[in-house]
């Protein structure tokens, strides 16, 4: 018998699934939402025998190809025995009758997730905070070094034409998600298609790599214990991950108006954290890749995030968001699209500037 569960969990049916596939957890089980609403929903599952984590899609407005639990489970299984720190998957349920949607279970990895703030007592000195950026770039370079074919992921994506498909894919997602017209999106699409760089050799791409999607060791801010949220992973251009990381990375002295909407980028806007340029240099050193076109990838990341945020806002308007932080949710796609155009306008690329 399970205790009362949060939205998104059918306690009785999920408990039966856990009893069959992860019997060491025992029962009764307790369920608690760890994070929710903006992406896939993540729950802590606690039983007498231990703790694991459950991941499932959001409750509403799920776009085609998004929130694929089997795909996320597959990449975690492929990476479980590599030097990329991930939580080992435990079981996959593809039967939507069990919990309203497919879900999977994975091991619980302890760590500090600095999504919107650093907890009291953690990385309190500039020297400690200085170690976080290089650790983030080290693990990103590890992800991009994975021999994806040897790990059974040769068919995990279509890397040829990846960048153009990204621009066009997110334009389609925009049409499905938008709550109102936004001309800046059309301008961004045209500029990105005109400025497509030549991609390096393809790698595994996380798709949502940023400080808020990793766990830092509680006793060492320079060590990452797990990388989470692999729902958008594929094969493609590794520099897309770098550009996406940068859009969440504010610096000391950045005007507040130029930061990400919300508090997601405020963590790195503290004394001691590396600058964006230093992150780029660190990644180039660890990966050996040419990072000269990084502006394109930053604009691509902001454009992609504008579309994602529109989908979140659409779910919010439908009353389908779960978790905290939605009480005063605003439409952030406008600010993100304008920020993307500002980065494009300041770029050395004539095509990106629309010249």
Tab-separated table of C-alpha atoms in Angstrom:
chain	number	residue	atom	x	y	z
A	1	UNK	CA	0.000	0.000	0.000
A	2	UNK	CA	1.355	3.443	-0.956
A	3	UNK	CA	0.823	6.768	0.699
A	4	UNK	CA	-0.911	9.692	-1.003
A	5	UNK	CA	1.050	10.747	-4.084
A	6	UNK	CA	1.551	14.071	-5.897
A	7	UNK	CA	-0.066	14.783	-9.290
A	8	UNK	CA	1.389	12.607	-12.038
A	9	UNK	CA	1.704	9.486	-9.883
A	10	UNK	CA	-0.836	6.652	-9.601
A	11	UNK	CA	0.504	5.402	-6.289
A	12	UNK	CA	-1.137	1.983	-6.309
A	13	UNK	CA	-0.201	1.020	-9.861
A	14	UNK	CA	3.306	2.461	-9.713
A	15	UNK	CA	3.881	0.643	-6.416
A	16	UNK	CA	2.942	-2.647	-8.047
A	17	UNK	CA	5.360	-1.933	-10.906
A	18	UNK	CA	8.158	-1.100	-8.467
A	19	UNK	CA	7.472	-4.238	-6.435
A	20	UNK	CA	7.912	-6.329	-9.580
A	21	UNK	CA	10.916	-4.546	-11.126
A	22	UNK	CA	12.800	-3.016	-8.166
A	23	UNK	CA	11.751	-5.284	-5.285
A	24	UNK	CA	14.678	-4.191	-3.103
A	25	UNK	CA	12.837	-0.907	-2.441
A	26	UNK	CA	10.137	-2.709	-0.440
A	27	UNK	CA	6.947	-0.963	0.587
A	28	UNK	CA	4.949	1.047	1.298
A	29	UNK	CA	6.408	3.704	-0.971
A	30	UNK	CA	6.438	7.475	-0.523
A	31	UNK	CA	6.470	9.789	-3.542
A	32	UNK	CA	7.653	13.397	-3.610
A	33	UNK	CA	8.017	15.769	-6.544
A	34	UNK	CA	11.661	16.821	-7.003
A	35	UNK	CA	11.136	19.077	-10.005
A	36	UNK	CA	8.247	19.561	-12.327
A	37	UNK	CA	6.298	21.511	-14.874
A	38	UNK	CA	9.005	23.004	-17.067
A	39	UNK	CA	10.152	19.701	-18.533
A	40	UNK	CA	9.732	16.057	-17.657
A	41	UNK	CA	8.512	15.492	-14.109
A	42	UNK	CA	10.944	14.004	-11.607
A	43	UNK	CA	9.908	12.298	-8.367
A	44	UNK	CA	11.763	10.794	-5.431
A	45	UNK	CA	10.486	7.307	-4.593
A	46	UNK	CA	11.333	6.152	-1.069
A	47	UNK	CA	10.772	2.718	0.404
A	48	UNK	CA	12.110	0.806	3.417
A	49	UNK	CA	14.909	-0.577	1.250
A	50	UNK	CA	16.154	2.676	-0.231
A	51	UNK	CA	15.459	5.496	-2.668
A	52	UNK	CA	15.169	5.780	-6.427
A	53	UNK	CA	13.928	8.403	-8.879
A	54	UNK	CA	10.984	8.274	-11.308
A	55	UNK	CA	10.810	10.319	-14.522
A	56	UNK	CA	7.659	10.856	-16.592
A	57	UNK	CA	6.407	13.372	-19.184
A	58	UNK	CA	4.565	16.568	-18.182
A	59	UNK	CA	0.819	16.379	-17.712
A	60	UNK	CA	-0.309	18.382	-20.730
A	61	UNK	CA	0.583	19.896	-24.105
A	62	UNK	CA	3.157	17.223	-24.974
A	63	UNK	CA	4.520	17.774	-28.469
A	64	UNK	CA	5.187	14.957	-30.885
A	65	UNK	CA	8.726	13.476	-30.442
A	66	UNK	CA	9.142	15.280	-27.100
A	67	UNK	CA	9.415	13.648	-23.663
A	68	UNK	CA	10.329	10.171	-24.993
A	69	UNK	CA	10.952	8.073	-21.888
A	70	UNK	CA	12.320	5.039	-23.740
A	71	UNK	CA	14.831	7.236	-25.535
A	72	UNK	CA	16.009	8.890	-22.306
A	73	UNK	CA	16.263	5.484	-20.607
A	74	UNK	CA	18.291	4.163	-23.532
A	75	UNK	CA	20.949	6.875	-23.424
A	76	UNK	CA	21.341	6.525	-19.642
A	77	UNK	CA	21.825	2.767	-20.037
A	78	UNK	CA	24.433	3.365	-22.737
A	79	UNK	CA	26.378	5.806	-20.546
A	80	UNK	CA	26.120	3.915	-17.257
A	81	UNK	CA	29.575	2.338	-17.557
A	82	UNK	CA	31.431	5.280	-19.122
A	83	UNK	CA	33.287	8.184	-17.492
A	84	UNK	CA	30.190	10.372	-17.948
A	85	UNK	CA	28.527	10.610	-14.517
A	86	UNK	CA	24.884	9.520	-14.850
A	87	UNK	CA	22.299	7.814	-12.672
A	88	UNK	CA	21.990	4.162	-13.674
A	89	UNK	CA	18.492	3.306	-15.021
A	90	UNK	CA	16.634	0.566	-13.146
A	91	UNK	CA	13.419	-0.128	-15.067
A	92	UNK	CA	11.354	1.234	-17.968
A	93	UNK	CA	7.551	1.145	-18.159
A	94	UNK	CA	6.169	1.743	-21.659
A	95	UNK	CA	2.579	0.838	-20.710
A	96	UNK	CA	0.736	4.148	-20.333
A	97	UNK	CA	-2.080	2.348	-18.490
A	98	UNK	CA	0.136	2.046	-15.416
A	99	UNK	CA	0.639	5.759	-14.778
A	100	UNK	CA	-1.031	7.701	-17.584
A	101	UNK	CA	2.216	7.881	-19.575
A	102	UNK	CA	5.453	5.897	-19.941
A	103	UNK	CA	8.027	6.379	-17.185
A	104	UNK	CA	11.313	4.985	-15.977
A	105	UNK	CA	13.104	4.479	-12.685
A	106	UNK	CA	16.763	5.274	-12.033
A	107	UNK	CA	19.093	5.222	-9.070
A	108	UNK	CA	19.218	8.230	-6.776
A	109	UNK	CA	22.459	10.232	-6.954
A	110	UNK	CA	23.141	12.588	-4.061
A	111	UNK	CA	24.410	16.026	-5.011
A	112	UNK	CA	23.821	19.762	-5.006
A	113	UNK	CA	21.721	21.031	-7.917
A	114	UNK	CA	22.407	24.755	-8.306
A	115	UNK	CA	19.364	25.478	-10.431
A	116	UNK	CA	18.460	28.947	-9.141
A	117	UNK	CA	20.794	29.424	-6.165
A	118	UNK	CA	23.661	27.904	-4.221
A	119	UNK	CA	22.558	26.439	-0.885
A	120	UNK	CA	23.912	27.976	2.296
A	121	UNK	CA	27.313	26.588	3.202
A	122	UNK	CA	28.124	25.317	-0.300
A	123	UNK	CA	30.848	26.920	-2.465
A	124	UNK	CA	30.904	29.978	-0.239
A	125	UNK	CA	34.302	31.295	-1.368
A	126	UNK	CA	35.291	32.647	-4.802
A	127	UNK	CA	38.009	29.971	-5.012
A	128	UNK	CA	35.416	27.202	-4.543
A	129	UNK	CA	33.035	28.761	-7.054
A	130	UNK	CA	35.908	29.080	-9.521
A	131	UNK	CA	36.091	25.280	-9.789
A	132	UNK	CA	32.500	24.805	-10.960
A	133	UNK	CA	32.880	26.125	-14.523
A	134	UNK	CA	35.882	23.946	-15.448
A	135	UNK	CA	34.109	20.897	-13.990
A	136	UNK	CA	31.084	21.649	-16.161
A	137	UNK	CA	33.261	21.900	-19.275
A	138	UNK	CA	35.227	18.775	-18.364
A	139	UNK	CA	32.083	16.657	-18.238
A	140	UNK	CA	30.746	18.236	-21.436
A	141	UNK	CA	33.967	17.277	-23.207
A	142	UNK	CA	33.590	13.738	-21.804
A	143	UNK	CA	30.069	13.487	-23.229
A	144	UNK	CA	31.392	14.534	-26.612
A	145	UNK	CA	34.225	11.974	-26.447
A	146	UNK	CA	31.885	9.004	-25.962
A	147	UNK	CA	32.218	6.427	-28.754
A	148	UNK	CA	28.477	6.420	-29.392
A	149	UNK	CA	28.630	3.580	-31.926
A	150	UNK	CA	30.482	1.339	-29.464
A	151	UNK	CA	27.822	2.145	-26.849
A	152	UNK	CA	25.013	0.999	-29.160
A	153	UNK	CA	23.884	4.495	-30.146
A	154	UNK	CA	24.870	4.550	-33.819
A	155	UNK	CA	21.202	4.941	-34.781
A	156	UNK	CA	20.365	7.430	-32.008
A	157	UNK	CA	20.156	10.384	-34.409
A	158	UNK	CA	20.863	11.671	-37.914
A	159	UNK	CA	23.892	13.934	-37.548
A	160	UNK	CA	24.071	14.933	-41.226
A	161	UNK	CA	22.312	18.277	-41.602
A	162	UNK	CA	21.832	18.506	-37.834
A	163	UNK	CA	21.960	22.302	-37.553
A	164	UNK	CA	19.501	23.002	-40.349
A	165	UNK	CA	17.126	20.369	-38.964
A	166	UNK	CA	17.377	21.957	-35.531
A	167	UNK	CA	16.319	25.344	-36.905
A	168	UNK	CA	13.443	23.857	-38.886
A	169	UNK	CA	12.358	21.444	-36.148
A	170	UNK	CA	12.039	24.206	-33.580
A	171	UNK	CA	10.178	26.378	-36.083
A	172	UNK	CA	7.579	23.595	-36.349
A	173	UNK	CA	7.444	23.296	-32.575
A	174	UNK	CA	6.878	27.043	-32.424
A	175	UNK	CA	3.871	26.777	-34.712
A	176	UNK	CA	2.410	24.091	-32.447
A	177	UNK	CA	3.150	25.903	-29.179
A	178	UNK	CA	2.780	29.628	-29.777
A	179	UNK	CA	0.104	31.490	-27.883
A	180	UNK	CA	0.543	34.621	-30.018
A	181	UNK	CA	2.584	35.781	-33.002
A	182	UNK	CA	6.185	36.896	-32.436
A	183	UNK	CA	7.894	38.391	-35.546
A	184	UNK	CA	11.355	38.118	-33.951
A	185	UNK	CA	11.133	34.331	-34.261
A	186	UNK	CA	10.737	34.597	-38.030
A	187	UNK	CA	13.782	36.883	-38.219
A	188	UNK	CA	15.842	34.449	-36.160
A	189	UNK	CA	14.880	31.509	-38.347
A	190	UNK	CA	15.940	33.350	-41.499
A	191	UNK	CA	19.262	34.498	-40.029
A	192	UNK	CA	20.157	31.108	-38.583
A	193	UNK	CA	19.463	29.350	-41.876
A	194	UNK	CA	21.622	31.907	-43.691
A	195	UNK	CA	24.524	31.569	-41.212
A	196	UNK	CA	24.770	27.772	-40.840
A	197	UNK	CA	28.413	26.873	-40.049
A	198	UNK	CA	30.102	23.630	-41.042
A	199	UNK	CA	29.705	21.218	-38.156
A	200	UNK	CA	32.623	19.248	-36.684
A	201	UNK	CA	32.491	15.455	-36.519
A	202	UNK	CA	29.239	14.395	-34.849
A	203	UNK	CA	29.052	13.370	-31.212
A	204	UNK	CA	26.454	12.499	-28.656
A	205	UNK	CA	24.677	15.774	-27.823
A	206	UNK	CA	22.899	16.279	-24.487
A	207	UNK	CA	20.550	18.973	-25.787
A	208	UNK	CA	19.896	20.733	-22.447
A	209	UNK	CA	23.334	20.927	-20.864
A	210	UNK	CA	23.630	23.605	-18.170
A	211	UNK	CA	24.554	24.075	-14.536
A	212	UNK	CA	20.992	23.404	-13.357
A	213	UNK	CA	21.001	19.945	-14.954
A	214	UNK	CA	23.989	18.535	-13.089
A	215	UNK	CA	24.564	17.525	-9.471
A	216	UNK	CA	27.713	18.791	-7.775
A	217	UNK	CA	29.399	16.692	-5.099
A	218	UNK	CA	28.294	18.019	-1.672
A	219	UNK	CA	31.912	18.004	-0.462
A	220	UNK	CA	33.529	19.227	-3.693
A	221	UNK	CA	32.057	21.884	-6.023
A	222	UNK	CA	34.670	20.916	-8.602
A	223	UNK	CA	33.226	17.429	-9.100
A	224	UNK	CA	29.981	16.484	-10.867
A	225	UNK	CA	28.184	13.387	-9.555
A	226	UNK	CA	25.471	13.157	-12.212
A	227	UNK	CA	24.154	14.751	-15.398
A	228	UNK	CA	20.366	14.777	-15.627
A	229	UNK	CA	17.592	15.576	-18.138
A	230	UNK	CA	18.651	13.678	-21.259
A	231	UNK	CA	15.249	13.971	-22.935
A	232	UNK	CA	16.613	15.972	-25.894
A	233	UNK	CA	19.787	13.930	-26.403
A	234	UNK	CA	20.695	12.937	-29.952
A	235	UNK	CA	23.656	12.709	-32.332
A	236	UNK	CA	24.772	15.999	-33.821
A	237	UNK	CA	26.980	19.049	-33.511
A	238	UNK	CA	28.711	19.157	-30.087
A	239	UNK	CA	29.044	22.953	-30.200
A	240	UNK	CA	25.264	23.203	-29.892
A	241	UNK	CA	25.686	21.999	-26.295
A	242	UNK	CA	28.348	24.626	-25.642
A	243	UNK	CA	26.178	27.436	-27.011
A	244	UNK	CA	23.210	26.287	-24.958
A	245	UNK	CA	25.281	26.168	-21.766
A	246	UNK	CA	26.424	29.747	-22.344
A	247	UNK	CA	22.913	31.199	-22.540
A	248	UNK	CA	22.295	30.101	-18.944
A	249	UNK	CA	25.636	31.456	-17.725
A	250	UNK	CA	25.481	35.051	-16.465
A	251	UNK	CA	28.568	36.986	-15.429
A	252	UNK	CA	29.311	39.507	-12.709
A	253	UNK	CA	28.398	42.864	-14.218
A	254	UNK	CA	25.850	41.586	-16.726
A	255	UNK	CA	22.820	43.905	-16.839
A	256	UNK	CA	19.924	42.109	-15.197
A	257	UNK	CA	17.795	42.784	-18.292
A	258	UNK	CA	20.234	40.721	-20.386
A	259	UNK	CA	20.085	37.670	-18.169
A	260	UNK	CA	17.856	34.706	-18.658
A	261	UNK	CA	14.272	35.294	-17.541
A	262	UNK	CA	13.899	33.980	-14.015
A	263	UNK	CA	16.772	33.124	-11.709
A	264	UNK	CA	18.402	30.291	-13.674
A	265	UNK	CA	21.472	32.283	-14.687
A	266	UNK	CA	21.911	34.204	-11.447
A	267	UNK	CA	24.003	31.468	-9.811
A	268	UNK	CA	27.052	32.148	-11.989
A	269	UNK	CA	26.712	35.943	-11.643
A	270	UNK	CA	28.735	35.810	-8.426
A	271	UNK	CA	32.357	36.583	-7.700
A	272	UNK	CA	34.659	33.691	-8.524
A	273	UNK	CA	32.688	32.049	-11.331
A	274	UNK	CA	34.383	31.795	-14.713
A	275	UNK	CA	33.291	34.155	-17.496
A	276	UNK	CA	31.585	32.910	-20.647
A	277	UNK	CA	34.803	33.469	-22.626
A	278	UNK	CA	36.709	31.408	-20.073
A	279	UNK	CA	34.172	28.588	-20.400
A	280	UNK	CA	34.611	28.633	-24.169
A	281	UNK	CA	38.409	28.533	-23.804
A	282	UNK	CA	38.154	25.702	-21.275
A	283	UNK	CA	35.951	23.662	-23.579
A	284	UNK	CA	38.254	24.306	-26.562
A	285	UNK	CA	41.256	23.164	-24.526
A	286	UNK	CA	39.578	19.997	-23.262
A	287	UNK	CA	37.913	19.047	-26.570
A	288	UNK	CA	40.413	20.315	-29.147
A	289	UNK	CA	37.568	21.804	-31.220
A	290	UNK	CA	37.438	25.104	-33.098
A	291	UNK	CA	35.031	27.416	-31.246
A	292	UNK	CA	35.238	30.396	-33.632
A	293	UNK	CA	31.531	30.209	-34.554
A	294	UNK	CA	30.285	30.169	-30.978
A	295	UNK	CA	27.971	33.174	-31.564
A	296	UNK	CA	25.868	31.100	-33.959
A	297	UNK	CA	25.418	28.411	-31.326
A	298	UNK	CA	24.455	30.949	-28.651
A	299	UNK	CA	21.778	32.392	-30.948
A	300	UNK	CA	20.565	28.887	-31.801
A	301	UNK	CA	20.321	28.069	-28.102
A	302	UNK	CA	18.341	31.204	-27.285
A	303	UNK	CA	15.987	30.590	-30.210
A	304	UNK	CA	15.459	26.991	-29.102
A	305	UNK	CA	14.833	28.105	-25.516
A	306	UNK	CA	12.312	30.705	-26.678
A	307	UNK	CA	10.310	27.921	-28.323
A	308	UNK	CA	10.610	25.627	-25.300
A	309	UNK	CA	9.500	28.417	-22.961
A	310	UNK	CA	6.462	29.047	-25.147
A	311	UNK	CA	5.446	25.410	-24.704
A	312	UNK	CA	5.826	25.730	-20.933
A	313	UNK	CA	3.747	28.897	-20.958
A	314	UNK	CA	1.087	27.155	-23.050
A	315	UNK	CA	0.906	24.321	-20.482
A	316	UNK	CA	0.663	26.914	-17.704
A	317	UNK	CA	-2.292	28.584	-19.423
A	318	UNK	CA	-3.967	25.184	-19.678
A	319	UNK	CA	-3.473	24.587	-15.951
A	320	UNK	CA	-1.219	21.604	-16.647
A	321	UNK	CA	1.948	22.677	-14.809
A	322	UNK	CA	3.048	20.772	-11.695
A	323	UNK	CA	5.399	22.010	-8.975
A	324	UNK	CA	6.478	25.342	-7.554
A	325	UNK	CA	7.514	28.477	-9.408
A	326	UNK	CA	4.496	28.998	-11.655
A	327	UNK	CA	2.500	31.426	-9.532
A	328	UNK	CA	3.606	34.462	-11.552
A	329	UNK	CA	4.830	32.815	-14.738
A	330	UNK	CA	5.156	35.276	-17.601
A	331	UNK	CA	5.591	34.713	-21.318
A	332	UNK	CA	9.409	34.709	-21.613
A	333	UNK	CA	9.716	33.851	-25.315
A	334	UNK	CA	9.624	37.551	-26.236
A	335	UNK	CA	12.619	38.456	-24.055
A	336	UNK	CA	14.542	35.376	-25.198
A	337	UNK	CA	13.957	36.071	-28.893
A	338	UNK	CA	15.045	39.684	-28.470
A	339	UNK	CA	18.138	38.595	-26.563
A	340	UNK	CA	18.974	36.194	-29.406
A	341	UNK	CA	18.697	39.031	-31.915
A	342	UNK	CA	20.961	41.219	-29.761
A	343	UNK	CA	23.646	38.507	-29.756
A	344	UNK	CA	23.217	38.075	-33.504
A	345	UNK	CA	23.430	41.817	-34.144
A	346	UNK	CA	26.734	41.989	-32.225
A	347	UNK	CA	28.277	38.994	-34.001
A	348	UNK	CA	31.174	39.173	-36.440
A	349	UNK	CA	29.125	36.975	-38.819
A	350	UNK	CA	27.475	39.113	-41.517
A	351	UNK	CA	24.829	36.452	-42.157
A	352	UNK	CA	23.977	36.244	-38.467
A	353	UNK	CA	23.638	40.021	-38.382
A	354	UNK	CA	21.282	39.852	-41.352
A	355	UNK	CA	23.651	41.956	-43.454
